[in-house]
Amino acid sequence: MHNPQLNSNGELIHLLSIEGLPRGILTHILDTAASFLGITDREVKKVPLLRGKSVFNLFFENSTRTRTTFEIAAKRLSADVLNLDITRSSTAKGETLLDTIDNLCSMHADMFVVRHASSGAPYLIADHLKRVGRDDIHVVNAGDGRHAHPTQGLLDMYTIRHFKKNFENLRVAIVGDILHSRVARSDIHALTTLGVPEVRAIGPQTLLPTDLGRMGVQVYHDMNEGLRDCDVVIMLRLQNERMNGALLPSAGEYFKHYGLTPAKLALAKPDAIVMHPGPMNRGVEIDSAVADGPQAVILDQVTFGIAVRMAVMSILAGN
Ligand code: CP
């Protein structure tokens, strides 16, 4: 099946989803990110790989980590970065997404980094660019609806590889609102592609999609059972804004059954790491004692996100 992210040589031209990408491309991105982390740890703060290129950050939905780290990453690659202020843009006057894109193409954009509440919006843009003969412009999905958040998935894999050294023999649990989570979907595709033998999904029936088995994931409704002997615990935010109707009795009830406390974390391996994509709801899905505790690598994830986003942008459009 045609993958719109790859050209006829199998090279990455857009990053829209981790689903369908071969292991070699994921590994290449992680290895390239490792080389950038080496650079940014030292005195050299900038490399000229995107000099003369314009990166447009188009965030139609709120973001702290993703928008900021894309901006830092692009600047460290020497790109010109433009952050479109959507609330002050002509989108607010009714301009369509594709009319906005056509206008930004006329400003000599080289890359669009897109976050949108609608699943599929970055695909729509990539398809439109191809139709108007501008497939020299790259599209990076920075999170679309419930569908995918590929750079978060990649930075999560980078974090796991950093702390656990490889993906073999790992038991990884993803806990919480998987139904509404683009992060969970990207993580599951990345973990299974990279060869993690056991991926577990833990949550109430109402917050788990029905196709997890087909994705190679084991389902647990009892958190105590699901966490047992895990190497990695990925906690997810409860996405109240995406819920239609009452999927949960209350936040307090949710925390009692699915909140990560020190006592529950003790069921995982003693050296298990705790991850969370952010933003966190303390006291809803995670206890502050865990979020700020010695096993949490949540802020490391953010730092690694810069190197991973540098890797993605340089692979797509590097000089
Ligand atoms: N993890 C993540 O996507 O965070 P932001 O919404 O702050 O970008």
mmCIF file of C-alpha atoms in Angstrom, residues 47-245:
data_model
loop_
_atom_site.group_PDB
_atom_site.id
_atom_site.type_symbol
_atom_site.label_atom_id
_atom_site.label_comp_id
_atom_site.label_asym_id
_atom_site.label_seq_id
_atom_site.Cartn_x
_atom_site.Cartn_y
_atom_site.Cartn_z
ATOM 1 C CA VAL A 47 24.527 23.415 13.279
ATOM 2 C CA PRO A 48 23.834 24.806 9.777
ATOM 3 C CA LEU A 49 21.760 21.900 8.445
ATOM 4 C CA LEU A 50 18.611 23.978 7.865
ATOM 5 C CA ARG A 51 20.303 27.305 7.095
ATOM 6 C CA GLY A 52 18.195 29.273 4.603
ATOM 7 C CA LYS A 53 15.108 27.117 5.241
ATOM 8 C CA SER A 54 11.814 28.351 6.701
ATOM 9 C CA VAL A 55 9.909 26.240 9.208
ATOM 10 C CA PHE A 56 6.308 27.261 9.923
ATOM 11 C CA ASN A 57 4.856 26.129 13.253
ATOM 12 C CA LEU A 58 1.077 25.828 12.759
ATOM 13 C CA PHE A 59 -0.478 24.959 16.106
ATOM 14 C CA PHE A 60 -4.268 24.969 15.821
ATOM 15 C CA GLU A 61 -4.461 23.377 19.282
ATOM 16 C CA ASN A 62 -2.712 24.281 22.553
ATOM 17 C CA SER A 63 0.807 23.067 23.292
ATOM 18 C CA THR A 64 3.658 23.822 25.651
ATOM 19 C CA ARG A 65 6.279 21.116 25.080
ATOM 20 C CA THR A 66 5.854 20.238 21.412
ATOM 21 C CA ARG A 67 5.634 23.776 20.005
ATOM 22 C CA THR A 68 8.521 25.074 22.087
ATOM 23 C CA THR A 69 10.856 22.153 21.452
ATOM 24 C CA PHE A 70 10.149 22.251 17.703
ATOM 25 C CA GLU A 71 11.075 25.933 17.763
ATOM 26 C CA ILE A 72 14.278 25.306 19.729
ATOM 27 C CA ALA A 73 15.157 22.362 17.463
ATOM 28 C CA ALA A 74 14.630 24.381 14.268
ATOM 29 C CA LYS A 75 16.710 27.274 15.619
ATOM 30 C CA ARG A 76 19.527 24.896 16.599
ATOM 31 C CA LEU A 77 19.502 23.695 12.983
ATOM 32 C CA SER A 78 19.812 27.375 11.897
ATOM 33 C CA ALA A 79 16.354 27.506 10.253
ATOM 34 C CA ASP A 80 14.149 30.599 10.162
ATOM 35 C CA VAL A 81 11.159 29.774 12.385
ATOM 36 C CA LEU A 82 7.723 31.355 12.076
ATOM 37 C CA ASN A 83 5.075 30.658 14.681
ATOM 38 C CA LEU A 84 1.661 31.415 13.239
ATOM 39 C CA ASP A 85 -0.547 32.833 15.971
ATOM 40 C CA ILE A 86 -3.721 30.992 15.054
ATOM 41 C CA THR A 87 -5.984 33.072 17.313
ATOM 42 C CA ARG A 88 -4.851 36.247 15.493
ATOM 43 C CA SER A 89 -4.632 34.665 12.035
ATOM 44 C CA SER A 90 -7.259 34.773 9.297
ATOM 45 C CA THR A 91 -8.384 31.297 10.407
ATOM 46 C CA ALA A 92 -10.423 33.256 12.956
ATOM 47 C CA LYS A 93 -12.136 35.052 10.014
ATOM 48 C CA GLY A 94 -13.117 31.800 8.355
ATOM 49 C CA GLU A 95 -10.152 31.122 6.050
ATOM 50 C CA THR A 96 -9.910 27.418 5.275
ATOM 51 C CA LEU A 97 -6.913 25.344 6.337
ATOM 52 C CA LEU A 98 -5.846 24.757 2.729
ATOM 53 C CA ASP A 99 -6.184 28.444 1.777
ATOM 54 C CA THR A 100 -3.912 29.250 4.733
ATOM 55 C CA ILE A 101 -1.450 26.611 3.506
ATOM 56 C CA ASP A 102 -1.475 28.014 -0.072
ATOM 57 C CA ASN A 103 -0.678 31.475 1.278
ATOM 58 C CA LEU A 104 2.173 30.196 3.444
ATOM 59 C CA CYS A 105 3.555 28.274 0.435
ATOM 60 C CA SER A 106 3.745 31.628 -1.354
ATOM 61 C CA MET A 107 5.956 32.861 1.507
ATOM 62 C CA HIS A 108 8.516 30.166 0.583
ATOM 63 C CA ALA A 109 7.865 27.708 3.385
ATOM 64 C CA ASP A 110 10.068 24.620 3.441
ATOM 65 C CA MET A 111 8.330 22.772 6.279
ATOM 66 C CA PHE A 112 5.011 22.845 8.117
ATOM 67 C CA VAL A 113 4.873 21.530 11.674
ATOM 68 C CA VAL A 114 1.162 20.965 12.265
ATOM 69 C CA ARG A 115 -0.899 20.343 15.364
ATOM 70 C CA HIS A 116 -4.628 20.084 14.803
ATOM 71 C CA ALA A 117 -7.634 18.857 16.767
ATOM 72 C CA SER A 118 -8.889 16.971 13.708
ATOM 73 C CA SER A 119 -7.389 13.557 13.040
ATOM 74 C CA GLY A 120 -5.936 13.506 9.542
ATOM 75 C CA ALA A 121 -5.307 17.260 9.115
ATOM 76 C CA PRO A 122 -1.547 16.809 8.411
ATOM 77 C CA TYR A 123 -2.401 14.099 5.837
ATOM 78 C CA LEU A 124 -4.821 16.507 4.158
ATOM 79 C CA ILE A 125 -2.057 19.120 3.926
ATOM 80 C CA ALA A 126 0.511 16.642 2.570
ATOM 81 C CA ASP A 127 -1.986 15.406 -0.022
ATOM 82 C CA HIS A 128 -2.843 18.993 -1.012
ATOM 83 C CA LEU A 129 0.847 19.906 -1.429
ATOM 84 C CA LYS A 130 1.278 16.933 -3.768
ATOM 85 C CA ARG A 131 -1.773 17.934 -5.810
ATOM 86 C CA VAL A 132 -0.547 21.531 -6.243
ATOM 87 C CA GLY A 133 2.958 20.358 -7.150
ATOM 88 C CA ARG A 134 4.586 21.516 -3.903
ATOM 89 C CA ASP A 135 5.684 18.191 -2.464
ATOM 90 C CA ASP A 136 9.122 19.733 -1.938
ATOM 91 C CA ILE A 137 7.534 21.173 1.251
ATOM 92 C CA HIS A 138 7.671 18.736 4.184
ATOM 93 C CA VAL A 139 4.881 18.160 6.704
ATOM 94 C CA VAL A 140 5.498 17.028 10.269
ATOM 95 C CA ASN A 141 2.547 15.914 12.368
ATOM 96 C CA ALA A 142 2.843 17.504 15.818
ATOM 97 C CA GLY A 143 -0.317 15.730 17.048
ATOM 98 C CA ASP A 144 -3.626 15.295 15.179
ATOM 99 C CA GLY A 145 -6.801 14.617 17.143
ATOM 100 C CA ARG A 146 -6.800 11.143 18.623
ATOM 101 C CA HIS A 147 -4.765 9.737 15.755
ATOM 102 C CA ALA A 148 -0.982 10.165 16.006
ATOM 103 C CA HIS A 149 1.820 12.099 17.675
ATOM 104 C CA PRO A 150 4.842 10.602 15.943
ATOM 105 C CA THR A 151 7.593 12.826 17.389
ATOM 106 C CA GLN A 152 6.268 12.138 20.918
ATOM 107 C CA GLY A 153 6.383 8.422 20.092
ATOM 108 C CA LEU A 154 9.965 8.793 18.861
ATOM 109 C CA LEU A 155 11.127 10.791 21.880
ATOM 110 C CA ASP A 156 9.511 8.184 24.107
ATOM 111 C CA MET A 157 11.497 5.476 22.287
ATOM 112 C CA TYR A 158 14.639 7.556 22.634
ATOM 113 C CA THR A 159 14.005 7.828 26.380
ATOM 114 C CA ILE A 160 13.430 4.086 26.750
ATOM 115 C CA ARG A 161 16.557 3.241 24.761
ATOM 116 C CA HIS A 162 18.579 5.762 26.776
ATOM 117 C CA PHE A 163 17.620 4.262 30.135
ATOM 118 C CA LYS A 164 17.153 0.577 29.165
ATOM 119 C CA LYS A 165 19.869 0.393 26.449
ATOM 120 C CA ASN A 166 17.799 -1.685 23.990
ATOM 121 C CA PHE A 167 14.244 -2.784 23.257
ATOM 122 C CA GLU A 168 14.676 -6.536 23.661
ATOM 123 C CA ASN A 169 13.360 -8.272 26.792
ATOM 124 C CA LEU A 170 11.335 -5.240 27.873
ATOM 125 C CA ARG A 171 7.879 -5.263 29.399
ATOM 126 C CA VAL A 172 6.210 -1.882 28.815
ATOM 127 C CA ALA A 173 2.890 -0.805 30.339
ATOM 128 C CA ILE A 174 0.800 2.066 28.968
ATOM 129 C CA VAL A 175 -1.754 3.174 31.547
ATOM 130 C CA GLY A 176 -4.957 5.186 31.349
ATOM 131 C CA ASP A 177 -6.979 6.898 28.656
ATOM 132 C CA ILE A 178 -5.686 5.002 25.642
ATOM 133 C CA LEU A 179 -8.945 5.496 23.730
ATOM 134 C CA HIS A 180 -8.362 9.241 23.272
ATOM 135 C CA SER A 181 -4.560 9.120 23.179
ATOM 136 C CA ARG A 182 -2.596 9.826 20.006
ATOM 137 C CA VAL A 183 0.555 9.344 22.125
ATOM 138 C CA ALA A 184 -0.476 5.804 23.093
ATOM 139 C CA ARG A 185 -1.195 4.898 19.474
ATOM 140 C CA SER A 186 2.189 6.218 18.309
ATOM 141 C CA ASP A 187 3.977 4.533 21.222
ATOM 142 C CA ILE A 188 2.335 1.174 20.494
ATOM 143 C CA HIS A 189 3.321 1.302 16.808
ATOM 144 C CA ALA A 190 6.882 2.318 17.718
ATOM 145 C CA LEU A 191 7.304 -0.283 20.491
ATOM 146 C CA THR A 192 6.056 -3.164 18.353
ATOM 147 C CA THR A 193 8.094 -2.052 15.304
ATOM 148 C CA LEU A 194 11.259 -1.771 17.406
ATOM 149 C CA GLY A 195 10.778 -5.291 18.759
ATOM 150 C CA VAL A 196 9.546 -4.820 22.347
ATOM 151 C CA PRO A 197 8.220 -8.313 23.158
ATOM 152 C CA GLU A 198 5.529 -7.348 25.682
ATOM 153 C CA VAL A 199 3.357 -4.229 25.503
ATOM 154 C CA ARG A 200 0.541 -3.970 28.041
ATOM 155 C CA ALA A 201 -2.427 -1.591 28.048
ATOM 156 C CA ILE A 202 -3.966 -0.910 31.467
ATOM 157 C CA GLY A 203 -7.228 0.952 31.956
ATOM 158 C CA PRO A 204 -10.978 0.732 32.430
ATOM 159 C CA GLN A 205 -12.976 -0.889 29.633
ATOM 160 C CA THR A 206 -14.489 2.495 28.694
ATOM 161 C CA LEU A 207 -11.055 4.039 27.999
ATOM 162 C CA LEU A 208 -9.472 1.217 25.989
ATOM 163 C CA PRO A 209 -9.993 0.846 22.224
ATOM 164 C CA THR A 210 -11.237 -2.498 20.986
ATOM 165 C CA ASP A 211 -8.412 -3.124 18.491
ATOM 166 C CA LEU A 212 -5.532 -3.443 21.011
ATOM 167 C CA GLY A 213 -5.239 -7.213 20.528
ATOM 168 C CA ARG A 214 -4.829 -6.719 16.781
ATOM 169 C CA MET A 215 -2.046 -4.212 17.556
ATOM 170 C CA GLY A 216 -0.159 -6.884 19.550
ATOM 171 C CA VAL A 217 -1.015 -5.425 22.972
ATOM 172 C CA GLN A 218 -2.098 -7.337 26.112
ATOM 173 C CA VAL A 219 -5.068 -5.786 27.928
ATOM 174 C CA TYR A 220 -5.348 -5.428 31.733
ATOM 175 C CA HIS A 221 -8.159 -3.824 33.690
ATOM 176 C CA ASP A 222 -6.506 -4.458 37.079
ATOM 177 C CA MET A 223 -3.577 -2.055 37.447
ATOM 178 C CA ASN A 224 -1.901 -4.149 40.149
ATOM 179 C CA GLU A 225 -1.777 -7.130 37.800
ATOM 180 C CA GLY A 226 -0.759 -5.093 34.773
ATOM 181 C CA LEU A 227 2.166 -3.309 36.453
ATOM 182 C CA ARG A 228 3.743 -6.467 37.829
ATOM 183 C CA ASP A 229 7.419 -6.792 36.736
ATOM 184 C CA CYS A 230 7.240 -3.996 34.156
ATOM 185 C CA ASP A 231 10.436 -2.213 33.047
ATOM 186 C CA VAL A 232 8.707 0.912 31.756
ATOM 187 C CA VAL A 233 5.450 2.550 32.885
ATOM 188 C CA ILE A 234 3.975 5.166 30.528
ATOM 189 C CA MET A 235 1.194 7.143 32.215
ATOM 190 C CA LEU A 236 -1.356 9.023 30.097
ATOM 191 C CA ARG A 237 -3.347 12.159 30.758
ATOM 192 C CA LEU A 238 -7.059 11.746 31.280
ATOM 193 C CA GLN A 239 -8.388 13.659 28.246
ATOM 194 C CA ASN A 240 -11.652 15.041 29.569
ATOM 195 C CA GLU A 241 -11.903 17.485 26.657
ATOM 196 C CA ARG A 242 -12.159 14.627 24.141
ATOM 197 C CA MET A 243 -14.734 12.588 26.076
ATOM 198 C CA ASN A 244 -18.361 12.426 24.944
ATOM 199 C CA GLY A 245 -20.573 11.554 27.885
#
